[in-house]
PDB file of C-alpha atoms in Angstrom:
ATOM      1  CA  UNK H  27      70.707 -50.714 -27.502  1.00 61.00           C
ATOM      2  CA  UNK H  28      73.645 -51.399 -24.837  1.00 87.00           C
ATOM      3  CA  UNK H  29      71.140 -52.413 -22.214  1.00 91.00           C
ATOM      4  CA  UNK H  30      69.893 -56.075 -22.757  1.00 92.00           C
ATOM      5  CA  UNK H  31      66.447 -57.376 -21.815  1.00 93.00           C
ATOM      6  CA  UNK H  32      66.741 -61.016 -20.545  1.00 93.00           C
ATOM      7  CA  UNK H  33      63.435 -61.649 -19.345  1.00 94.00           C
ATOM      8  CA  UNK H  34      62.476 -64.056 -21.680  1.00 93.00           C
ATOM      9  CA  UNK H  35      65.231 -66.223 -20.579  1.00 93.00           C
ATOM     10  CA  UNK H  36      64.253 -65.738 -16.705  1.00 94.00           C
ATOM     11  CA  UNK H  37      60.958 -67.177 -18.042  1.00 95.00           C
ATOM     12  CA  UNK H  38      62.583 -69.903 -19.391  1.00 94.00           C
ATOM     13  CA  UNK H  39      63.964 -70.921 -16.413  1.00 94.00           C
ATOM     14  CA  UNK H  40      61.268 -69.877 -14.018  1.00 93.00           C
ATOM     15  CA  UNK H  41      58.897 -72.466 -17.045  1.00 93.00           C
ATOM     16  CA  UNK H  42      56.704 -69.589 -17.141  1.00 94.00           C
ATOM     17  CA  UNK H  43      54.787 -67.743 -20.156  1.00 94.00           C
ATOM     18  CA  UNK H  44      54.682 -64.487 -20.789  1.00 94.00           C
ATOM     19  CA  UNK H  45      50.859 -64.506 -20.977  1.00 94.00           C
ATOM     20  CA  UNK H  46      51.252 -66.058 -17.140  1.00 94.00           C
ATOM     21  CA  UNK H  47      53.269 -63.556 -16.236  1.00 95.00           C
ATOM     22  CA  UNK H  48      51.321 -60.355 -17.040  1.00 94.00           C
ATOM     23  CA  UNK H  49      48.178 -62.085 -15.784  1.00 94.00           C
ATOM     24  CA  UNK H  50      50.528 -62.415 -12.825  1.00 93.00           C
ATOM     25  CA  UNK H  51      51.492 -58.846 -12.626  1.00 94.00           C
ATOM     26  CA  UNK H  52      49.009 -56.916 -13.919  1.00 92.00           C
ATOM     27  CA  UNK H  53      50.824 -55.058 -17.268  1.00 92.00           C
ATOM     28  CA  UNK H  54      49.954 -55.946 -20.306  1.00 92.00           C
ATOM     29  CA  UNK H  55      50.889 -58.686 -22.642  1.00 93.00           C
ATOM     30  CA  UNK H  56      51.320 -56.053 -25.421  1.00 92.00           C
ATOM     31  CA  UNK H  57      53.664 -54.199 -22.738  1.00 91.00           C
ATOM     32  CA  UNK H  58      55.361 -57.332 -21.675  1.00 93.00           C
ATOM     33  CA  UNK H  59      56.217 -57.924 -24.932  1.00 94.00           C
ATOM     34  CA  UNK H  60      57.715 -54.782 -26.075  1.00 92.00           C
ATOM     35  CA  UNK H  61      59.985 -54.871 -22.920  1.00 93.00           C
ATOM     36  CA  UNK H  62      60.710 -58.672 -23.642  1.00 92.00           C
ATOM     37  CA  UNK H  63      61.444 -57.518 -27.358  1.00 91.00           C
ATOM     38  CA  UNK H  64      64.122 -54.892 -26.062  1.00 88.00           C
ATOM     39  CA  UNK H  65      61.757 -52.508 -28.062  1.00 88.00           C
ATOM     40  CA  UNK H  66      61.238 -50.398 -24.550  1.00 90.00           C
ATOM     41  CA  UNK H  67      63.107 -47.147 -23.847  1.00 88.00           C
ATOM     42  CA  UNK H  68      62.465 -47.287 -20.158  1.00 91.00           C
ATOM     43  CA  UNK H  69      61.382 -49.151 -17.280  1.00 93.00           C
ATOM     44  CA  UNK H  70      59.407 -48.669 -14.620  1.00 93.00           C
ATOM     45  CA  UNK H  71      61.164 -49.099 -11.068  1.00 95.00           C
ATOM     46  CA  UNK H  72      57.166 -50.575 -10.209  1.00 94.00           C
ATOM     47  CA  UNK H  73      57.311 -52.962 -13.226  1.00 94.00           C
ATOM     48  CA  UNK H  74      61.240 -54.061 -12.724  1.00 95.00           C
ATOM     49  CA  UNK H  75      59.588 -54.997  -8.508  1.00 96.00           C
ATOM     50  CA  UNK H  76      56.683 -56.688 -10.013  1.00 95.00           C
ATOM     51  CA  UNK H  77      58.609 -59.146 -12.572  1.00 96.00           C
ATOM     52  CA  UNK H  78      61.319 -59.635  -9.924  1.00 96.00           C
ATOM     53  CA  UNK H  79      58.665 -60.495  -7.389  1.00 95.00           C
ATOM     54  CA  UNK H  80      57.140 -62.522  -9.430  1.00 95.00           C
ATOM     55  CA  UNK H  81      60.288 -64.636 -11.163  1.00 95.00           C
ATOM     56  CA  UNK H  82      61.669 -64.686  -7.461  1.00 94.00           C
ATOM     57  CA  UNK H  83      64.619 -62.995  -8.870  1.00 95.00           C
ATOM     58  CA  UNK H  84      67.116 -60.001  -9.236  1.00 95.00           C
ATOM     59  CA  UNK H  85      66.472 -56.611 -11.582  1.00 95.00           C
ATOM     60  CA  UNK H  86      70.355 -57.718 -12.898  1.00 95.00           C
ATOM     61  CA  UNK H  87      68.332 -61.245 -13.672  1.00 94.00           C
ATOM     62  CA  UNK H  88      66.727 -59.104 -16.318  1.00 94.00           C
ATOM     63  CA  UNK H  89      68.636 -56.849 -17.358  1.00 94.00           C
ATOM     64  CA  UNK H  90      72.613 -56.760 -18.994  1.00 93.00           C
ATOM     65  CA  UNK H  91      74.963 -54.488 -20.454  1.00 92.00           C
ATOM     66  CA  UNK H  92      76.365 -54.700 -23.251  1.00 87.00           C
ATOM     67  CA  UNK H  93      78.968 -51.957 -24.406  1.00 83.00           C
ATOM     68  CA  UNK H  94      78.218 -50.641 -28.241  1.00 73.00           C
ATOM     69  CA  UNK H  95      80.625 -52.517 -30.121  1.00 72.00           C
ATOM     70  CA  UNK H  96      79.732 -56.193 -28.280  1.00 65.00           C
ATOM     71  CA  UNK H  97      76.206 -55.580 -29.269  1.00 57.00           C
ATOM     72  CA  UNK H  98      77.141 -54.594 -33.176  1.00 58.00           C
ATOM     73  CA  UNK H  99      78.831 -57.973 -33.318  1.00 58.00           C
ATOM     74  CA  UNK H 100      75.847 -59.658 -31.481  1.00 52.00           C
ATOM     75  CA  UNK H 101      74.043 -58.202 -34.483  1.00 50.00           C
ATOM     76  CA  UNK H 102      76.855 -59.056 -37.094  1.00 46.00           C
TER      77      UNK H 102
ATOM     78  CA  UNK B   1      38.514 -42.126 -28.863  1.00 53.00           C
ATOM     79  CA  UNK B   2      37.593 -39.359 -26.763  1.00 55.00           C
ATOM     80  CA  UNK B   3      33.475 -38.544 -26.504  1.00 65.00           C
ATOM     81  CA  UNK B   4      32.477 -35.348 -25.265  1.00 81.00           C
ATOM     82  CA  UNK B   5      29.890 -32.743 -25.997  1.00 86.00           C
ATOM     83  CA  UNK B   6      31.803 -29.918 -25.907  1.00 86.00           C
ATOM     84  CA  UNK B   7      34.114 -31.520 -28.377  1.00 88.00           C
ATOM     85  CA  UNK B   8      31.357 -32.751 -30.756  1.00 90.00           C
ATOM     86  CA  UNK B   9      29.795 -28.801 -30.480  1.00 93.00           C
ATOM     87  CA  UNK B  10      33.489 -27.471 -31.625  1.00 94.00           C
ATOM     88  CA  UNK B  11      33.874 -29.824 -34.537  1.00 94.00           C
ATOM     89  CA  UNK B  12      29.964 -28.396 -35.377  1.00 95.00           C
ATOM     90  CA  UNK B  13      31.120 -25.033 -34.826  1.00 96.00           C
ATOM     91  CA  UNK B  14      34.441 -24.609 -36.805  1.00 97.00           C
ATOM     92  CA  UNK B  15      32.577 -26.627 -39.797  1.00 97.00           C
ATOM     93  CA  UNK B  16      29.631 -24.021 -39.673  1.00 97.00           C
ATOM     94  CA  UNK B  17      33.077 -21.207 -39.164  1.00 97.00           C
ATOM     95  CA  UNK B  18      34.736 -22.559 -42.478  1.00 97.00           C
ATOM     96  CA  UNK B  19      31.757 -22.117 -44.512  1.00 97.00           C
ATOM     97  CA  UNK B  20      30.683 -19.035 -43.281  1.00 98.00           C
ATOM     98  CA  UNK B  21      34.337 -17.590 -43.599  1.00 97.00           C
ATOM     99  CA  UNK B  22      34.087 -19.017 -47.357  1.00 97.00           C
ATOM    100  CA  UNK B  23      30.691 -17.488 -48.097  1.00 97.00           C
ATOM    101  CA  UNK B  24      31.834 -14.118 -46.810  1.00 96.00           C
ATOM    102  CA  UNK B  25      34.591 -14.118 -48.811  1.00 97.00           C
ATOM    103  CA  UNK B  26      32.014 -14.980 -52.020  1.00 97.00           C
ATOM    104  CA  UNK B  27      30.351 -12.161 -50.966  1.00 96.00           C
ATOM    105  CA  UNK B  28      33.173  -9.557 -50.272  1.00 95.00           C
ATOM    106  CA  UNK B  29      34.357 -10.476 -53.611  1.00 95.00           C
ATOM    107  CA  UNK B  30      30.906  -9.700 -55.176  1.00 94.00           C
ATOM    108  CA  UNK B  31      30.675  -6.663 -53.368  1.00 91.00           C
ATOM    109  CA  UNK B  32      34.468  -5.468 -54.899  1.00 91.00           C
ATOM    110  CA  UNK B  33      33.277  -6.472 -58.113  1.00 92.00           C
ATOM    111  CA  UNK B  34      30.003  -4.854 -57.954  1.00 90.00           C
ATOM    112  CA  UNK B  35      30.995  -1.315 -56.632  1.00 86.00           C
ATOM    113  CA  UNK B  36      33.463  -1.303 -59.650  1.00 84.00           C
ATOM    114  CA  UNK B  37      31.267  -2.403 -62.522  1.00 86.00           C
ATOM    115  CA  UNK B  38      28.135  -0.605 -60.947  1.00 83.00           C
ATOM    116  CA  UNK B  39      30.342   2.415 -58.542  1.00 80.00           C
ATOM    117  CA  UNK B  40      27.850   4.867 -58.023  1.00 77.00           C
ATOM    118  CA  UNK B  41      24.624   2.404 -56.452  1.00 79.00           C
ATOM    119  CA  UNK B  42      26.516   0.741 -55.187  1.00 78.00           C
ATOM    120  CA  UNK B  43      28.792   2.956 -53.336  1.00 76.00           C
ATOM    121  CA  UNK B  44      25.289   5.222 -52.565  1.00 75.00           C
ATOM    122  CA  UNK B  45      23.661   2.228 -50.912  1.00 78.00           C
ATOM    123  CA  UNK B  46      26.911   1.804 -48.952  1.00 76.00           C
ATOM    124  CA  UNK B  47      26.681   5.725 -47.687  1.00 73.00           C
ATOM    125  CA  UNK B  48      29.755   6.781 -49.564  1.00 71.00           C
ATOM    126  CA  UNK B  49      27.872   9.732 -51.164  1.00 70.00           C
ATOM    127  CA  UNK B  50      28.562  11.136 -54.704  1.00 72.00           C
ATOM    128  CA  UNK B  51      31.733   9.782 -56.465  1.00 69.00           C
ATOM    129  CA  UNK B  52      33.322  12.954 -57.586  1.00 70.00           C
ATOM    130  CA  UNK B  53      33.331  14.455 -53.503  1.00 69.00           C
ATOM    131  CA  UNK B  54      34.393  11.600 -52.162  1.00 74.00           C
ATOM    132  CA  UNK B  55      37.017   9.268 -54.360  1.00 78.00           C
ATOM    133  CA  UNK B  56      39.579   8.992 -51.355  1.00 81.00           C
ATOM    134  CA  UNK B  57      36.613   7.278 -49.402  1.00 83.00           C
ATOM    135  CA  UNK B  58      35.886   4.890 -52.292  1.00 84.00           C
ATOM    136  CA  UNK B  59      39.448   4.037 -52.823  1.00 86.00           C
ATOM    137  CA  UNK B  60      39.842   3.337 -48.864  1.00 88.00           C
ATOM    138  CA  UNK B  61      36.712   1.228 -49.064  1.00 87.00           C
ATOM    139  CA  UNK B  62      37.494  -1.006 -52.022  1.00 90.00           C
ATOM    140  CA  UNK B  63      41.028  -1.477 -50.077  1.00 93.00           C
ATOM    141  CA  UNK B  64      39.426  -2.774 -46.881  1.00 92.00           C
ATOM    142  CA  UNK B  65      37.338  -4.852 -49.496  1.00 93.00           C
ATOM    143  CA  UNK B  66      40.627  -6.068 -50.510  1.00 95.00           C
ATOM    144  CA  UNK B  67      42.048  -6.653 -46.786  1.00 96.00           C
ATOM    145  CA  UNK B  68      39.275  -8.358 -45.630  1.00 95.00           C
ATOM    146  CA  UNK B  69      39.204 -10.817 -49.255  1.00 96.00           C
ATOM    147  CA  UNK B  70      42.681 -11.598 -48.347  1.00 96.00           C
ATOM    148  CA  UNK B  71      41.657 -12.324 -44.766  1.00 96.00           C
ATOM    149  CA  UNK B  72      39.615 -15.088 -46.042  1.00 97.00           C
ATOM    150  CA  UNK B  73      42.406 -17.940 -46.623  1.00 97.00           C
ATOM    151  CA  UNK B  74      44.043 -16.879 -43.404  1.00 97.00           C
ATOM    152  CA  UNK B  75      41.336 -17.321 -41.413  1.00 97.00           C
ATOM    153  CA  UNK B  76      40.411 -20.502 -43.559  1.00 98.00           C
ATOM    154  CA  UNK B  77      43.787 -22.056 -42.749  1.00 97.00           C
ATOM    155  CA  UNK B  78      43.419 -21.319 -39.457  1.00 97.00           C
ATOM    156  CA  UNK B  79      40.256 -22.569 -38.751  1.00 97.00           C
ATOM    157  CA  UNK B  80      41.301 -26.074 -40.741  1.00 97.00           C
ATOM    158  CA  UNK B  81      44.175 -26.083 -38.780  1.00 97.00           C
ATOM    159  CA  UNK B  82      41.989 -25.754 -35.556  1.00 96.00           C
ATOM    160  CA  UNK B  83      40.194 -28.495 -36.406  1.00 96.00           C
ATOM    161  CA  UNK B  84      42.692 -30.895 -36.951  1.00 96.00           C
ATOM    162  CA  UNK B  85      43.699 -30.198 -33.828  1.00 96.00           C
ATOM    163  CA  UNK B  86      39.962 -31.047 -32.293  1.00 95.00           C
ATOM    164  CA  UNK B  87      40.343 -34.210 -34.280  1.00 94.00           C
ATOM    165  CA  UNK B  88      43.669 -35.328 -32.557  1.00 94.00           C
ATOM    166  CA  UNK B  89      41.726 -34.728 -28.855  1.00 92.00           C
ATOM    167  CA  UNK B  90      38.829 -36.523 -30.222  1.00 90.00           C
ATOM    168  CA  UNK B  91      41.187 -39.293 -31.384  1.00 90.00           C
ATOM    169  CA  UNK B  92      42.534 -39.264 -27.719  1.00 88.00           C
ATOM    170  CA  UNK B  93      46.404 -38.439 -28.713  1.00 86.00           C
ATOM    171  CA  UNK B  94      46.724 -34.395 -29.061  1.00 90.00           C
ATOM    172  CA  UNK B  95      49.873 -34.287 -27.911  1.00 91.00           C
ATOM    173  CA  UNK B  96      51.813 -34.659 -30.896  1.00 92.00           C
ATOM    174  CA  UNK B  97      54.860 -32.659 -32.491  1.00 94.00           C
ATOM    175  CA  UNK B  98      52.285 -31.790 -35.744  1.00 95.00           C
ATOM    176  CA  UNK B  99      49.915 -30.343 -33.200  1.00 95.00           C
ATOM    177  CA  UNK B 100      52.223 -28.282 -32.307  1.00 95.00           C
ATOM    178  CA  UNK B 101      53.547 -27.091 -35.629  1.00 96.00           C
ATOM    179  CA  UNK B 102      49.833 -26.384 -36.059  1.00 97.00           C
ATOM    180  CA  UNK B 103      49.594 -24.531 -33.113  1.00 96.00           C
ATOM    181  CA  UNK B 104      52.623 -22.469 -34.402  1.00 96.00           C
ATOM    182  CA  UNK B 105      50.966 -21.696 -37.902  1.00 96.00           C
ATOM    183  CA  UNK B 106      47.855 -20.552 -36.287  1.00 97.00           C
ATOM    184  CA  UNK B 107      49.760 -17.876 -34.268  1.00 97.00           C
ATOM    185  CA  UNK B 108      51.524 -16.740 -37.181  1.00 97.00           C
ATOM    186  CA  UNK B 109      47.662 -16.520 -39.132  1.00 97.00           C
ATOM    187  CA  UNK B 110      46.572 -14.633 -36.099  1.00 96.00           C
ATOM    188  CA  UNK B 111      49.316 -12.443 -35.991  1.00 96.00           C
ATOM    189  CA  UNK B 112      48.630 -11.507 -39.846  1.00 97.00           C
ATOM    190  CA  UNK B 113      45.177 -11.180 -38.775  1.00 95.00           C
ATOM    191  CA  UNK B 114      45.801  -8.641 -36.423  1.00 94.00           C
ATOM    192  CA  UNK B 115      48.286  -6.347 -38.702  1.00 94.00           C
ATOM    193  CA  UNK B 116      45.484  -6.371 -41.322  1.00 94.00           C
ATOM    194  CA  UNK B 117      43.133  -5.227 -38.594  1.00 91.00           C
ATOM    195  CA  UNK B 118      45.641  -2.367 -38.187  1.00 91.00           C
ATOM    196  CA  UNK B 119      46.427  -1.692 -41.625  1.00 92.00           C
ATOM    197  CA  UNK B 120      42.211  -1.795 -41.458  1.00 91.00           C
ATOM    198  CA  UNK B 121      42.265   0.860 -39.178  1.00 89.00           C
ATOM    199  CA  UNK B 122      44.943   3.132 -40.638  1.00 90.00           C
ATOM    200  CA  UNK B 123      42.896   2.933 -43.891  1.00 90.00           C
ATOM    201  CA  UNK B 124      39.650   3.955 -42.263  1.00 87.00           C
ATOM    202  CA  UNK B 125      41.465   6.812 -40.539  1.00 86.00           C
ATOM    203  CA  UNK B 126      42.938   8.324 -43.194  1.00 87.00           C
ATOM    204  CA  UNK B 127      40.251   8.551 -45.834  1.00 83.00           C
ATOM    205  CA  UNK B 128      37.559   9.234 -43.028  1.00 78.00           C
ATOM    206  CA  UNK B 129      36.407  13.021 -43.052  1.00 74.00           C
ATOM    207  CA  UNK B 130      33.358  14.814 -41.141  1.00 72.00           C
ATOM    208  CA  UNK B 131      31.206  14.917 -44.222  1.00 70.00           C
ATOM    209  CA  UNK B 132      31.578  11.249 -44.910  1.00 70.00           C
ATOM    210  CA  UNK B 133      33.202   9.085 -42.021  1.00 73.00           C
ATOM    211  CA  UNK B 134      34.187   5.815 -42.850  1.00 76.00           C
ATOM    212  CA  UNK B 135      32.974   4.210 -39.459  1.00 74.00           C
ATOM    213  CA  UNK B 136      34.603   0.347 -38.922  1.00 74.00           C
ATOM    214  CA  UNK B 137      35.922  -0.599 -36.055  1.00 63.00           C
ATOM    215  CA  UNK B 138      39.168   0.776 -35.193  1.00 62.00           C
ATOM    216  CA  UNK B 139      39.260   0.346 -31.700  1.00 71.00           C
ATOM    217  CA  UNK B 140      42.651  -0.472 -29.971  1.00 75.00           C
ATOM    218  CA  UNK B 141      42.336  -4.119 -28.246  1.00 83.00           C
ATOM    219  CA  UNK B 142      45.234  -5.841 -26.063  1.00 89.00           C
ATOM    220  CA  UNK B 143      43.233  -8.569 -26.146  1.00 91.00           C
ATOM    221  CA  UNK B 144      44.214 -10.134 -29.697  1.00 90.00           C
ATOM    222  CA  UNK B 145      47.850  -9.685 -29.223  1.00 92.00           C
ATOM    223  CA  UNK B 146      47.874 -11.509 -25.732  1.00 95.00           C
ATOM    224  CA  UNK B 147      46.131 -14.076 -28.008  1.00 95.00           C
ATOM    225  CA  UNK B 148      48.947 -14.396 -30.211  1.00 95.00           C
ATOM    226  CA  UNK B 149      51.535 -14.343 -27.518  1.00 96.00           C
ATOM    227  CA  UNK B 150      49.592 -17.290 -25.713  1.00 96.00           C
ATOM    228  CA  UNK B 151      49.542 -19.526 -28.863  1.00 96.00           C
ATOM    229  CA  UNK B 152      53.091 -18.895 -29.618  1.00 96.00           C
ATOM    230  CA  UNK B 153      53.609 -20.253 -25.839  1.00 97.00           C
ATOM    231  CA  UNK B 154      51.042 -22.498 -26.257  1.00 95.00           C
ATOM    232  CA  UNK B 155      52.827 -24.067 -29.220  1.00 95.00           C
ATOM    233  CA  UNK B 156      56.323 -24.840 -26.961  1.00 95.00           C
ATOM    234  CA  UNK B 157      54.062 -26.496 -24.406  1.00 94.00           C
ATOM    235  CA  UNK B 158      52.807 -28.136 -26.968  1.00 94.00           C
ATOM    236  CA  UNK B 159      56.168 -29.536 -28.148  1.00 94.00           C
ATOM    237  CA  UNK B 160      57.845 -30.313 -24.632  1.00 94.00           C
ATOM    238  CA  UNK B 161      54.692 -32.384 -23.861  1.00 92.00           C
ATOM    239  CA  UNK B 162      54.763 -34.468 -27.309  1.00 93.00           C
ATOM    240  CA  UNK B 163      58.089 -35.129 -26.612  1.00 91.00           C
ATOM    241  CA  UNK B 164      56.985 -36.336 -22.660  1.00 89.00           C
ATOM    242  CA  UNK B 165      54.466 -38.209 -24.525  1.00 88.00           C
ATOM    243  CA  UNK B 166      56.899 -40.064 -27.189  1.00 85.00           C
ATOM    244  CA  UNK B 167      59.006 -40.801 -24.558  1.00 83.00           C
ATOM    245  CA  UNK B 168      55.848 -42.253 -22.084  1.00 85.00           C
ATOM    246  CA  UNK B 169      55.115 -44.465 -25.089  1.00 82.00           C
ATOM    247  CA  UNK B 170      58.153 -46.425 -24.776  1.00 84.00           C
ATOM    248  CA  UNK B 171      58.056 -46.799 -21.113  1.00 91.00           C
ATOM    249  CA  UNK B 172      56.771 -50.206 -19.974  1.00 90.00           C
TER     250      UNK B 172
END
């Protein structure tokens, strides 16, 4: 997909778990992880304010664009 | 996984349904086979009078026999089908695209059902005299057909909401 889930490095840098997190937030880890995965087809505007209140950061912290073609030779 | 009396009753029900529907069947079939191997008894025990006056009245009867024999898979199908889709609410997810296709098939089934109902009717018209009527129900009902029109909608809501629900899956 063109849109790029970066959450797991905003955990990185934040030195927080993903386990942490959704006990944080209140979604699940099962969730958390399909959105970390970049298995999700859509986002909640109520889960994008909960992770960005919680990793004290941006929703364009989380999330990038990549057009079609960069992310085929991402694959590649 | 959905628990519910009502549910659990329906599952009973359409079970009991299915084998009744097959045991009538059994016994239309019997019946058919009976009033041709044994006519006159038979047909005498039925009210149909003496063969020779009234052969237009046995033919008509032994081609309801027929109608309602080939009724029995049709409503058999449907009533599977039904409970398949009693199954997905019991499994908590009956919004899915096969429910609808299901959905779908059972209008169709119903929508045979009711043109044999008809043909029924015509039948029981036609070879139905003073002397000997040939009394089966051959009352007109809206109802049915509104039945049929519902399930066909019924189906499309089915569909747009599988798709909501496909969609809801991979929202986070």
């Amino acid at each position: 997909m063109a849109i790029i889930v970066t959450l797991d490095d905003m955990l990185h840098q934040r030195r927080m778990t993903l386990t942490e997190l959704s006990e944080q937030i209140g979604i699940t880890l099962a969730n958390l992880s399909i959105l970390k995965t970049g298995k999700a087809r859509a986002i909640r505007f109520s889960t994008l304010e909960a992770i960005c209140e919680a990793l004290q950061c941006q929703p364009g912290d989380l999330l990038a664009f990549a057009s079609a073609s960069e992310a085929g030779k991402e694959v590649a | 996984m959905t628990h519910s009396y009502p549910l659990a009753l329906s599952r009973r029900v359409l079970r009991i349904l299915i084998k009744l529907n097959l045991l009538f069947g059994v016994l239309i079939l019997a019946l058919l086979v009976t009033s041709v191997v044994v006519e006159e008894p038979v047909m005498r025990a039925l009210g149909a009078g003496s063969p020779e006056a009234n052969a237009k009245l046995y033919l008509g009867m032994r081609l309801v026999a027929v109608i309602g024999l080939a009724g029995v898979p049709l409503v058999h199908f449907l009533l599977t089908r039904l409970l398949a889709i009693v199954d997905t609410v019991r499994d908590g997810n009956p919004f899915v695209m096969a429910n609808a296709a299901r959905l779908q098939r059972i209008a169709w089934a119903v929508l045979i059902l009711e043109l044999m109902h008809l043909a029924v009717a015509v039948i029981a018209a036609a070879v139905s005299t003073a002397a000997a009527p040939f009394d089966i129900s051959r009352r007109f009902s809206l109802t049915p057909w509104l039945a049929v029109l519902l399930l066909f909608v019924l189906a499309r809501v089915f569909e747009q909401g599988a798709r909501m629900r496909e969609e809801l899956e991979g929202t986070v």
